[in-house]
Amino acid sequence: MSVVRIPPTLRAETQGERQVEARGANVRELLEDLTARFPALQERIWEDGGVAPFVNVYVEGEDVRTLGGLETPVREGATVILLPAMAGG
């Protein structure tokens, strides 16, 4: 399993958890496992079959968009960070 860090803006969907465990050989599988266990995250993370454009995903501190996207491998015990973009005015 890997650890997924949940930012404050998504913690209501994970029942207040700051981090949760999820399984997956790559980012897609890991996020599918995560959203299967926490269905409220589904609409906050996914859009049109991919990660919503305003959600950044990092594996071991590296943005998956600069790696292999959803096919980026996730090793056992890795730390994955979800970070929705913030906007303000």
CSV table of C-alpha atoms in Angstrom, one decimal:
chain,number,residue,atom,x,y,z
A,1,MET,CA,0.0,0.0,0.0
A,2,SER,CA,0.9,3.6,-0.4
A,3,VAL,CA,0.1,6.6,1.7
A,4,VAL,CA,-2.1,9.4,0.1
A,5,ARG,CA,-1.9,12.7,1.8
A,6,ILE,CA,-5.2,14.5,1.8
A,7,PRO,CA,-5.3,18.4,1.8
A,8,PRO,CA,-7.7,20.2,4.1
A,9,THR,CA,-10.0,21.0,1.2
A,10,LEU,CA,-10.6,17.3,0.6
A,11,ARG,CA,-10.7,16.0,4.1
A,12,ALA,CA,-14.5,16.2,4.4
A,13,GLU,CA,-14.6,13.5,1.7
A,14,THR,CA,-12.3,11.3,3.6
A,15,GLN,CA,-14.1,11.7,7.0
A,16,GLY,CA,-11.4,14.1,8.2
A,17,GLU,CA,-8.4,11.9,7.5
A,18,ARG,CA,-5.2,13.7,6.8
A,19,GLN,CA,-3.7,10.6,5.1
A,20,VAL,CA,-5.1,7.3,3.9
A,21,GLU,CA,-3.7,4.2,2.4
A,22,ALA,CA,-4.5,3.1,-1.1
A,23,ARG,CA,-3.3,0.3,-3.5
A,24,GLY,CA,-2.3,0.5,-7.1
A,25,ALA,CA,0.7,-0.2,-9.3
A,26,ASN,CA,0.2,3.2,-11.0
A,27,VAL,CA,-1.5,6.5,-10.3
A,28,ARG,CA,-4.7,5.5,-12.1
A,29,GLU,CA,-5.1,2.3,-10.1
A,30,LEU,CA,-4.3,4.0,-6.8
A,31,LEU,CA,-6.8,6.8,-7.4
A,32,GLU,CA,-9.4,4.3,-8.5
A,33,ASP,CA,-8.9,2.4,-5.2
A,34,LEU,CA,-9.0,5.6,-3.2
A,35,THR,CA,-12.2,6.8,-4.8
A,36,ALA,CA,-13.8,3.4,-4.5
A,37,ARG,CA,-13.2,3.6,-0.8
A,38,PHE,CA,-14.2,7.3,-0.5
A,39,PRO,CA,-16.8,7.8,-3.2
A,40,ALA,CA,-17.3,11.5,-2.4
A,41,LEU,CA,-13.8,12.1,-3.8
A,42,GLN,CA,-14.9,10.8,-7.2
A,43,GLU,CA,-16.3,14.1,-8.4
A,44,ARG,CA,-13.6,16.1,-6.8
A,45,ILE,CA,-10.7,14.2,-8.4
A,46,TRP,CA,-11.9,12.8,-11.8
A,47,GLU,CA,-13.2,14.6,-14.9
A,48,ASP,CA,-13.8,13.0,-18.3
A,49,GLY,CA,-11.9,9.8,-17.4
A,50,GLY,CA,-8.8,11.6,-16.2
A,51,VAL,CA,-7.6,13.6,-13.3
A,52,ALA,CA,-9.4,17.0,-13.2
A,53,PRO,CA,-7.1,19.7,-14.6
A,54,PHE,CA,-7.2,21.7,-11.3
A,55,VAL,CA,-6.0,18.7,-9.3
A,56,ASN,CA,-2.3,18.1,-9.0
A,57,VAL,CA,-1.0,14.7,-8.1
A,58,TYR,CA,2.6,14.1,-6.8
A,59,VAL,CA,4.4,10.8,-6.3
A,60,GLU,CA,7.3,11.2,-4.0
A,61,GLY,CA,7.3,14.9,-4.6
A,62,GLU,CA,7.3,14.7,-8.4
A,63,ASP,CA,4.3,16.0,-10.4
A,64,VAL,CA,2.9,13.1,-12.4
A,65,ARG,CA,2.1,15.4,-15.3
A,66,THR,CA,5.9,15.6,-15.9
A,67,LEU,CA,6.3,11.8,-15.5
A,68,GLY,CA,3.9,9.3,-17.0
A,69,GLY,CA,0.6,10.9,-16.0
A,70,LEU,CA,-1.9,8.3,-14.8
A,71,GLU,CA,0.4,5.5,-15.8
A,72,THR,CA,3.2,6.7,-13.5
A,73,PRO,CA,4.3,3.8,-11.4
A,74,VAL,CA,3.7,3.9,-7.7
A,75,ARG,CA,6.0,1.7,-5.6
A,76,GLU,CA,4.8,0.0,-2.4
A,77,GLY,CA,5.1,2.5,0.5
A,78,ALA,CA,5.3,5.6,-1.8
A,79,THR,CA,3.8,8.9,-0.7
A,80,VAL,CA,1.2,10.4,-3.0
A,81,ILE,CA,0.0,13.9,-2.5
A,82,LEU,CA,-3.3,15.3,-3.9
A,83,LEU,CA,-3.2,19.1,-4.2
A,84,PRO,CA,-6.2,20.9,-5.8
A,85,ALA,CA,-5.2,24.2,-7.2
A,86,MET,CA,-6.4,27.2,-5.2
A,87,ALA,CA,-7.8,30.3,-6.8
A,88,GLY,CA,-8.6,33.6,-5.2
A,89,GLY,CA,-9.3,37.1,-6.0
